[in-house]
Coordinates of C-alpha atoms in Angstrom, one line a residue:
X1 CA 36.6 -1.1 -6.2
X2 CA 35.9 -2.1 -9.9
X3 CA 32.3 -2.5 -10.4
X4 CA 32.7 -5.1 -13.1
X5 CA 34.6 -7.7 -10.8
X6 CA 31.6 -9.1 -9.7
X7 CA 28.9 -8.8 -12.4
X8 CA 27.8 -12.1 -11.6
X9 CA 26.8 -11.4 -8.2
X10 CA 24.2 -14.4 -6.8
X11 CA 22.3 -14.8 -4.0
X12 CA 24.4 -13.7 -1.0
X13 CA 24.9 -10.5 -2.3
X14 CA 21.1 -10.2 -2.0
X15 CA 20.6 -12.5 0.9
X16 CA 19.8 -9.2 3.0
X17 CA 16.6 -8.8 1.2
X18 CA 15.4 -12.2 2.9
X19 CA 15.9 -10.8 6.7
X20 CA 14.8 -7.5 5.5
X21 CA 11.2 -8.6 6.5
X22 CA 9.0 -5.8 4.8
X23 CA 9.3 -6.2 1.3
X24 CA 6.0 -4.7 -0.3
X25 CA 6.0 -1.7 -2.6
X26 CA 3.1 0.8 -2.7
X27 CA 1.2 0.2 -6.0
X28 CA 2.2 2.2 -9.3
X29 CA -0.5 4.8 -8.3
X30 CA -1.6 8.0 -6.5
X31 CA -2.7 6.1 -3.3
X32 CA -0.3 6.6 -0.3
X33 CA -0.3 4.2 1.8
X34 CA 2.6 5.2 4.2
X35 CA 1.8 8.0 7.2
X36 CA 3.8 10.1 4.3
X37 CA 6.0 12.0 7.3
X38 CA 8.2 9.1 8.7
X39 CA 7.1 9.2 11.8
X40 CA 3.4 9.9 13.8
X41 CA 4.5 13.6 14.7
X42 CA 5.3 14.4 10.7
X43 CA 8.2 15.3 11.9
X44 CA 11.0 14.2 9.4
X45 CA 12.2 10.8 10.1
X46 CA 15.8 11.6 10.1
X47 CA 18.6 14.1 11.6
X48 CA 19.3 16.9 9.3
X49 CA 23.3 16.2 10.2
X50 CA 22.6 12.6 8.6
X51 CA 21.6 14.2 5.5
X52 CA 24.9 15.9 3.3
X53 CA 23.7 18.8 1.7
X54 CA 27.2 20.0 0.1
X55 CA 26.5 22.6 -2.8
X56 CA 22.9 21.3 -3.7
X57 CA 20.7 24.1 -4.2
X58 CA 17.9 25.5 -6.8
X59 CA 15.0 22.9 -8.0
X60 CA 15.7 19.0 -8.7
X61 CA 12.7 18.2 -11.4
X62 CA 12.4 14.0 -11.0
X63 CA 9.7 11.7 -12.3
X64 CA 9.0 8.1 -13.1
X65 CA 7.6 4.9 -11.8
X66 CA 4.9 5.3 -8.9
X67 CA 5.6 2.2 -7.4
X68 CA 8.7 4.2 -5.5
X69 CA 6.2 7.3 -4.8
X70 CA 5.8 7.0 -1.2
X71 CA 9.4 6.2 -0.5
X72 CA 10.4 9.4 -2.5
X73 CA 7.7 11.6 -0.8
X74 CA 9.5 10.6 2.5
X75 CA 12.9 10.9 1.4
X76 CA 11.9 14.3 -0.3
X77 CA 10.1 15.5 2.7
X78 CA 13.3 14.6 5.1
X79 CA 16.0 15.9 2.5
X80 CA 14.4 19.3 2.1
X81 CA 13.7 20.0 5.6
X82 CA 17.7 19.5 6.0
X83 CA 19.1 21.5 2.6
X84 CA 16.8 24.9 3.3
X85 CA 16.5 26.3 -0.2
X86 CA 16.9 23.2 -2.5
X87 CA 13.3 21.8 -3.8
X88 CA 13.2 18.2 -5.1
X89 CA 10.2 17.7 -6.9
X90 CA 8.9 14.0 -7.8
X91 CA 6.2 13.7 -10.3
X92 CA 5.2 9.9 -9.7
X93 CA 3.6 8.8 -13.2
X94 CA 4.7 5.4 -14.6
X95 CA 8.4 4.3 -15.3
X96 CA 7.5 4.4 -19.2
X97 CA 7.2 8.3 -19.0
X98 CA 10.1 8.8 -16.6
X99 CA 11.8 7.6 -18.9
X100 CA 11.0 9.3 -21.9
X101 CA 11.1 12.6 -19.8
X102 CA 15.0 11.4 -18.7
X103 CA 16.1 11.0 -22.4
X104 CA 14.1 14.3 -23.1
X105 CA 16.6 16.0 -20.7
X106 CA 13.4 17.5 -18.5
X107 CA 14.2 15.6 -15.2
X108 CA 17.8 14.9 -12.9
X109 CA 17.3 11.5 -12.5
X110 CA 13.5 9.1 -14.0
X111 CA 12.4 6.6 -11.3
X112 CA 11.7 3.0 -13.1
X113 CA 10.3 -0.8 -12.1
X114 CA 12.7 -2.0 -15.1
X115 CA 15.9 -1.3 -16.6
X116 CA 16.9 1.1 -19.5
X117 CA 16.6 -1.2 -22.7
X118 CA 19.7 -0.8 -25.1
X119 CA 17.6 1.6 -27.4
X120 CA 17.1 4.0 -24.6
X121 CA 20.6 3.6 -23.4
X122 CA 21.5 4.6 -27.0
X123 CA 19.2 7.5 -26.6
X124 CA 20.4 8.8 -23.3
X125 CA 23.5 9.5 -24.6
X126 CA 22.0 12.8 -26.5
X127 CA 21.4 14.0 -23.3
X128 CA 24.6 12.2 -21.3
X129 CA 26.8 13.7 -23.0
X130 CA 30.3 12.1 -23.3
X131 CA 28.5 9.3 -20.8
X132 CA 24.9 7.2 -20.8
X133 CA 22.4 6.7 -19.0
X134 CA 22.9 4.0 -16.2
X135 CA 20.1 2.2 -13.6
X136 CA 20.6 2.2 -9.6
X137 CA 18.8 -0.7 -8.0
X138 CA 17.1 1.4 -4.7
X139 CA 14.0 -1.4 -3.5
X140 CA 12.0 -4.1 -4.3
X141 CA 8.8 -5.8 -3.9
X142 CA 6.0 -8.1 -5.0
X143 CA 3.1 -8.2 -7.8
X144 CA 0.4 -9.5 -6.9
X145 CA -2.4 -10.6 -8.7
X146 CA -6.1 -9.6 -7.3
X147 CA -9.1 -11.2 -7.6
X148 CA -12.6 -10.8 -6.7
X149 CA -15.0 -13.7 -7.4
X150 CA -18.2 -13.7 -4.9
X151 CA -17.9 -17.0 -2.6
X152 CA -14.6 -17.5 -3.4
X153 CA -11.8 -16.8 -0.5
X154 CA -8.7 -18.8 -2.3
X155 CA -7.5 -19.1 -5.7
X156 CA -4.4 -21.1 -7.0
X157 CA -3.5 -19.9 -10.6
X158 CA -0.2 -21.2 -12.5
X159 CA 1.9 -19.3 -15.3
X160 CA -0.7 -20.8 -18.4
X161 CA -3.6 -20.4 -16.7
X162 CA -2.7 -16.4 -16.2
X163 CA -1.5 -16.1 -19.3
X164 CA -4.9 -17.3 -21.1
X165 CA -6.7 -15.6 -19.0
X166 CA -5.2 -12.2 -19.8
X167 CA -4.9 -13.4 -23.4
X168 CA -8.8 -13.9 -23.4
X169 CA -8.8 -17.1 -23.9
X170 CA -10.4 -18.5 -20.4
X171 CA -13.5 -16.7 -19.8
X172 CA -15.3 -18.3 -17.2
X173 CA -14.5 -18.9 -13.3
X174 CA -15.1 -22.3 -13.6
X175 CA -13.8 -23.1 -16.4
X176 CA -11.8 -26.9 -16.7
X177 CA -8.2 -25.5 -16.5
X178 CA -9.1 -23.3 -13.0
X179 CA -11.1 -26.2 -11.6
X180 CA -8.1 -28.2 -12.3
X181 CA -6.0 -26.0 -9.8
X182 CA -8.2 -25.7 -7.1
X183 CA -10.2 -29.1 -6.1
X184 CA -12.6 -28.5 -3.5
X185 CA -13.2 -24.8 -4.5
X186 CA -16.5 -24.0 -6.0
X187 CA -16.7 -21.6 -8.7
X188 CA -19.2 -19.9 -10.2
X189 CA -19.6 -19.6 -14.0
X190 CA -19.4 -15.9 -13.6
X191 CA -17.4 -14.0 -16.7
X192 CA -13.8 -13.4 -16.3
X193 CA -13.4 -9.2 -16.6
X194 CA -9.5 -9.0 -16.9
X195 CA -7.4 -5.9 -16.2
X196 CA -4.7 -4.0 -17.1
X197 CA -2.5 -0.6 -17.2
X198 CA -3.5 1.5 -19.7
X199 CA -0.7 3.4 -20.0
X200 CA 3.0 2.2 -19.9
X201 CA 3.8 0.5 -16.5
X202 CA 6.6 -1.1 -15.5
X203 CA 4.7 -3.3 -13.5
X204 CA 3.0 -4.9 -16.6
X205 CA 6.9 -5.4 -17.9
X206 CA 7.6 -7.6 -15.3
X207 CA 4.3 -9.3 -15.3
X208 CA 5.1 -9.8 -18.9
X209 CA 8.9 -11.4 -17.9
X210 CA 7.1 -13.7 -15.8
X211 CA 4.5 -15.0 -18.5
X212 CA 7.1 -15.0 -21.2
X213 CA 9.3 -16.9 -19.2
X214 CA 7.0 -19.6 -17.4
X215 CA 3.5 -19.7 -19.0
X216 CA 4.9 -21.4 -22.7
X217 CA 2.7 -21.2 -25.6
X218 CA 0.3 -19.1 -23.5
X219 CA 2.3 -16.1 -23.4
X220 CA 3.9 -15.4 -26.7
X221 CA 4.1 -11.3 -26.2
X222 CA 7.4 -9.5 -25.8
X223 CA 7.9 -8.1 -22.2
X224 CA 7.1 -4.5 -22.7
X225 CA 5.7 -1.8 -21.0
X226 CA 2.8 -1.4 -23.1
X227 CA -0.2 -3.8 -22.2
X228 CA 0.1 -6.7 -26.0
X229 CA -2.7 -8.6 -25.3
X230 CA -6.1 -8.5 -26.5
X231 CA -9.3 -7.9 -25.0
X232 CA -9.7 -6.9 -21.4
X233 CA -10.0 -3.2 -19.9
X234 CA -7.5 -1.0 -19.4
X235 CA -6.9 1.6 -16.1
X236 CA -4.8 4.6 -14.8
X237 CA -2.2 3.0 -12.7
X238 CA -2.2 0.2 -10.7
X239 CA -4.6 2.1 -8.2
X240 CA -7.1 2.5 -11.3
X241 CA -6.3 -1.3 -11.7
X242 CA -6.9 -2.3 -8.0
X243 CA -10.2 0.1 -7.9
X244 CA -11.8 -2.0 -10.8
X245 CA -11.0 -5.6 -9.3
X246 CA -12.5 -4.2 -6.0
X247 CA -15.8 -2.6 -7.3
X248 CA -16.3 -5.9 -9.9
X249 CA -17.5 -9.0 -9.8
X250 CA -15.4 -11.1 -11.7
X251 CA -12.4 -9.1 -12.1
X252 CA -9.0 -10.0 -12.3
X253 CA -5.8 -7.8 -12.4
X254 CA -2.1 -6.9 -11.4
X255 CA -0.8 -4.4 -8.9
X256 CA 1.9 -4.4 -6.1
X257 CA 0.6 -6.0 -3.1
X258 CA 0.6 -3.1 -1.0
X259 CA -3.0 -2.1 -2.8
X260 CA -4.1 -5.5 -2.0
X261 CA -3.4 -5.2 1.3
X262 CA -4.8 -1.5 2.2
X263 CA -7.8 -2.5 -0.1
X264 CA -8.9 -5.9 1.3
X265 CA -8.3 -7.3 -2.2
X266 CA -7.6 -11.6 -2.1
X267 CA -4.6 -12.3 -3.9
X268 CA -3.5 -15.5 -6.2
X269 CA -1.4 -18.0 -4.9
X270 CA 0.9 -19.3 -7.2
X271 CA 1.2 -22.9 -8.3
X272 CA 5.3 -22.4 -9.2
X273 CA 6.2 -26.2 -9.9
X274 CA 7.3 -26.1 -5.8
X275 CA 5.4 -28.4 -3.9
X276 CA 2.8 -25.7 -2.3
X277 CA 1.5 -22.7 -4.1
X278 CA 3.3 -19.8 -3.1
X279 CA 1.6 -16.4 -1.7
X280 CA 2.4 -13.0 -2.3
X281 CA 4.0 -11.6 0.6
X282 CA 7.3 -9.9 2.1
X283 CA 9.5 -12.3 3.0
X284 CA 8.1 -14.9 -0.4
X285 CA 9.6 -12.4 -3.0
X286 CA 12.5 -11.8 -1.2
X287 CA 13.2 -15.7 -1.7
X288 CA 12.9 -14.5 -5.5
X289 CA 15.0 -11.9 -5.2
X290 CA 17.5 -13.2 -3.7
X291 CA 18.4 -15.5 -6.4
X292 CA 19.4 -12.0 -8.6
X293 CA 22.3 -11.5 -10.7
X294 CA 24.0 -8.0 -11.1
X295 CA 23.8 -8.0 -15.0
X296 CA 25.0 -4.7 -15.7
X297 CA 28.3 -3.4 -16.7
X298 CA 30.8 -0.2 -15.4
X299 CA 28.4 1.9 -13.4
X300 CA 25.4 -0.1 -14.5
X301 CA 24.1 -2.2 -11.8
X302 CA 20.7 -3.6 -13.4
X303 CA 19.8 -6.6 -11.4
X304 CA 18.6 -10.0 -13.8
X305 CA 15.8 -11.7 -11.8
X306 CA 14.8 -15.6 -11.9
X307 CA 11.4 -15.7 -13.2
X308 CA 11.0 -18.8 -13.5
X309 CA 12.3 -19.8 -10.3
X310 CA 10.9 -22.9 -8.5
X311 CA 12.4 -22.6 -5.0
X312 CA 10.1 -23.6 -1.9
X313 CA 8.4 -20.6 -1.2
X314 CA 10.0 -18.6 -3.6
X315 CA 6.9 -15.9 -5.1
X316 CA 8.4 -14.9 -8.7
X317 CA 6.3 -12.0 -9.6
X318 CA 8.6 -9.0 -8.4
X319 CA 10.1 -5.9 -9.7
X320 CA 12.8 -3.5 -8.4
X321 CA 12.9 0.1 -9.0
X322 CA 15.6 2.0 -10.3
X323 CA 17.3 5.4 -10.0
X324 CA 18.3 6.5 -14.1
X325 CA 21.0 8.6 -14.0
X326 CA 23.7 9.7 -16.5
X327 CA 27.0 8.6 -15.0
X328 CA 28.6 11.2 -17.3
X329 CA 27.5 14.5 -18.4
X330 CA 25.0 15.7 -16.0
X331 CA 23.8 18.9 -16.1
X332 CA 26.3 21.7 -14.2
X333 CA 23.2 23.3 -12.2
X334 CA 22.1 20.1 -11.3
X335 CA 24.8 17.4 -10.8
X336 CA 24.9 19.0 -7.2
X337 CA 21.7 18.2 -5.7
X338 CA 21.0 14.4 -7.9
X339 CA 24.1 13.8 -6.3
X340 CA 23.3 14.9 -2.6
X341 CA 19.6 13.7 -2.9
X342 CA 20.9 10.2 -4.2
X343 CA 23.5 10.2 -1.7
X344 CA 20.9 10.2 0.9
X345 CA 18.6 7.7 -0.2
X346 CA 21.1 5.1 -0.9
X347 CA 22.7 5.8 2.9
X348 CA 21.8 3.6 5.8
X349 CA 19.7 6.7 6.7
X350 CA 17.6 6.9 3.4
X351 CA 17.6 3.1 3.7
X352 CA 16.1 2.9 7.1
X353 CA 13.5 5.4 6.1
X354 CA 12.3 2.1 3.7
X355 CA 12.7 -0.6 6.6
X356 CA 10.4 1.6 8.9
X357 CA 8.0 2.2 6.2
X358 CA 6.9 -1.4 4.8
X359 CA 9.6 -1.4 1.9
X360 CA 12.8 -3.3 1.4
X361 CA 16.4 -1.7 2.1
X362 CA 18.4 -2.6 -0.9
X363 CA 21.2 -5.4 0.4
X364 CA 24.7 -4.1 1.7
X365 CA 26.7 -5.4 -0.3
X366 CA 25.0 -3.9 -3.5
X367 CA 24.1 -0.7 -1.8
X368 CA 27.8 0.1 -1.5
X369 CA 28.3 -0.6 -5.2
X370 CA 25.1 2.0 -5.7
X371 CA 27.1 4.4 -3.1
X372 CA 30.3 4.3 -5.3
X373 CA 29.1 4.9 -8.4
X374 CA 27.0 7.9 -6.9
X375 CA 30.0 9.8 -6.1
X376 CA 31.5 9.5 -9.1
X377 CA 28.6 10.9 -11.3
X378 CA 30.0 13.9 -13.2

């Protein structure tokens, strides 16, 4: 099937997502917040004969965005158990250095919460040669934005209001533009401490699509992976992030709402233009998500999300990650096992390993797109 028939691929395609029921990443971080074995034995999750070995063998160096870590340590744990001999080894760190370590020819395949710009597609084709460097769309899930403010349980935030409170601009809880969003609510004059990533984070590039594409004047940064606003404090992944907003009164930040959720952290709702605010949770991103375009080209199936959506229940704050792989001119010794190991994830058996683990299966109809363009890496 050609994969550029259907580039414009719209909510049904992604429809899945919705039923999927268990869309929440773990955080970009070192937390684990799976059981990390599959299953309450620790026995792998999966039969070896569903796993396709074929001539994979030696080491598989990987690395990237943390968001995905749990899923790959359960993926890794079942795949080697299966192919005796082959050693996949994931080195979760932030999409920003998977990346740069892809394009630097040191890793198979870079994990990432947002797809290769043009400059690094340019770049990957030192190391792709004859080919590029392309993104497979593997799960999805929410960011949500924490908060800790003593006597307060809920907060409704819109797009400005985050936006100029990240910027520096707002620096009180109660000050006129927060009270306006939540009548009835008291809140204390306490001092706003905002934070961030402090190194490059996917997460904060799709924190920074959402501002740049709802909040107005209030956001006028680039998306990027670098934190562009002034002031605030900056931590190591979004468990650094998390650790701060829990441990500080008045502290704000952004992290995938798994870390809210182990940690006990409240969570903005989100006052979207839709007739309620919105709250982060499973099945209010998928509603997001499912209104997704396939964007990419050939092999490249980098998915556009609706940012500024303002569907009923619809939570906009989400990221995917990707797989980055060369679709040409993969390294002999490894081609093998990336393609084995990716084979597997992208399976209904490496899918199911997400479902039962509080992630979100990628949607068929894309998956088999993902599953096609897999086998024909060379």
């Amino acid at each position: 099937m050609k994969l550029q028939r259907k580039n414009m691929l719209r909510a049904s395609a992604l429809g899945a997502l919705v039923v999927s029921g268990a869309l929440v990443l773990t955080a970009c971080g070192s937390d684990d917040n799976t059981n990390n074995g599959g299953n309450a034995s620790g026995k792998p999750s999966v039969a070896a004969g569903d796993i396709k070995c074929g001539d994979a063998k030696g080491k598989l160096l990987a690395s990237g965005s943390s968001a995905q870590k749990n899923a790959v340590d359960l993926w890794v744990k079942n795949y080697m158990a299966a192919c005796q001999g082959v050693e996949v080894n994931y080195k979760s760190s932030s999409s920003g250095e998977g990346i740069v370590a892809f394009n630097q020819g040191t890793v198979g395949f870079a994990g990432s919460d947002s797809a290769l710009k043009p400059e690094q597609v340019e770049e990957s084709k030192k190391i792709c040669t004859g080919g590029q460097g392309i993104n497979l769309p593997m799960v999805g899930g929410p960011i949500a934005i924490g908060f800790n403010v003593a006597g307060v349980d809920k907060l409704t935030l819109d797009a400005p209001t985050i936006a100029n409170i990240f910027n520096d601009k707002i620096k009180k809880w109660d000050d006129e533009a927060i009270k306006k969003l939540n009548p009835g609510v008291t809140l204390p004059s306490t001092a706003i401490q905002h934070f961030h990533r402090s190194e490059d984070s996917g997460t904060t590039e799709n924190l920074g699509k959402y501002l740049k594409a709802t909040a107005g004047d209030a956001w006028t940064y680039e998306a990027a992976k670098k934190w562009p606003a002034p002031g605030g404090l900056g931590a190591s992944g979004s468990s650094g992030v998390a650790t701060q907003v829990k441990q500080v009164d008045g502290a704000i930040g952004y992290f995938e709402l798994s870390y809210a959720t182990s940690q006990n952290i409240k969570t903005v709702d989100l006052n979207t233009g839709a007739s309620a605010p919105v709250k982060a949770s499973a099945d209010s991103a998928s509603k997001a998500i499912a209104a997704a375009k396939v964007a990419g080209t050939g092999s490249d199936l980098a998915l556009k999300l609706d940012y500024a959506t303002k569907a009923e229940g619809a939570y906009p704050i989400v990221l995917v990650t990707y797989e980055v792989v060369c679709d040409k001119g993969n390294k002999a010794e490894t081609l093998p096992t990336v393609k084995s190991f990716l084979s597997y994830t992208a399976s209904d058996a490496g899918q199911k390993v997400l479902s039962e683990n509080g992630y979100a299966p990628i949607p068929a109809e894309i998956n088999t797109k993902v599953r096609e363009v897999i086998n024909s890496l060379s």
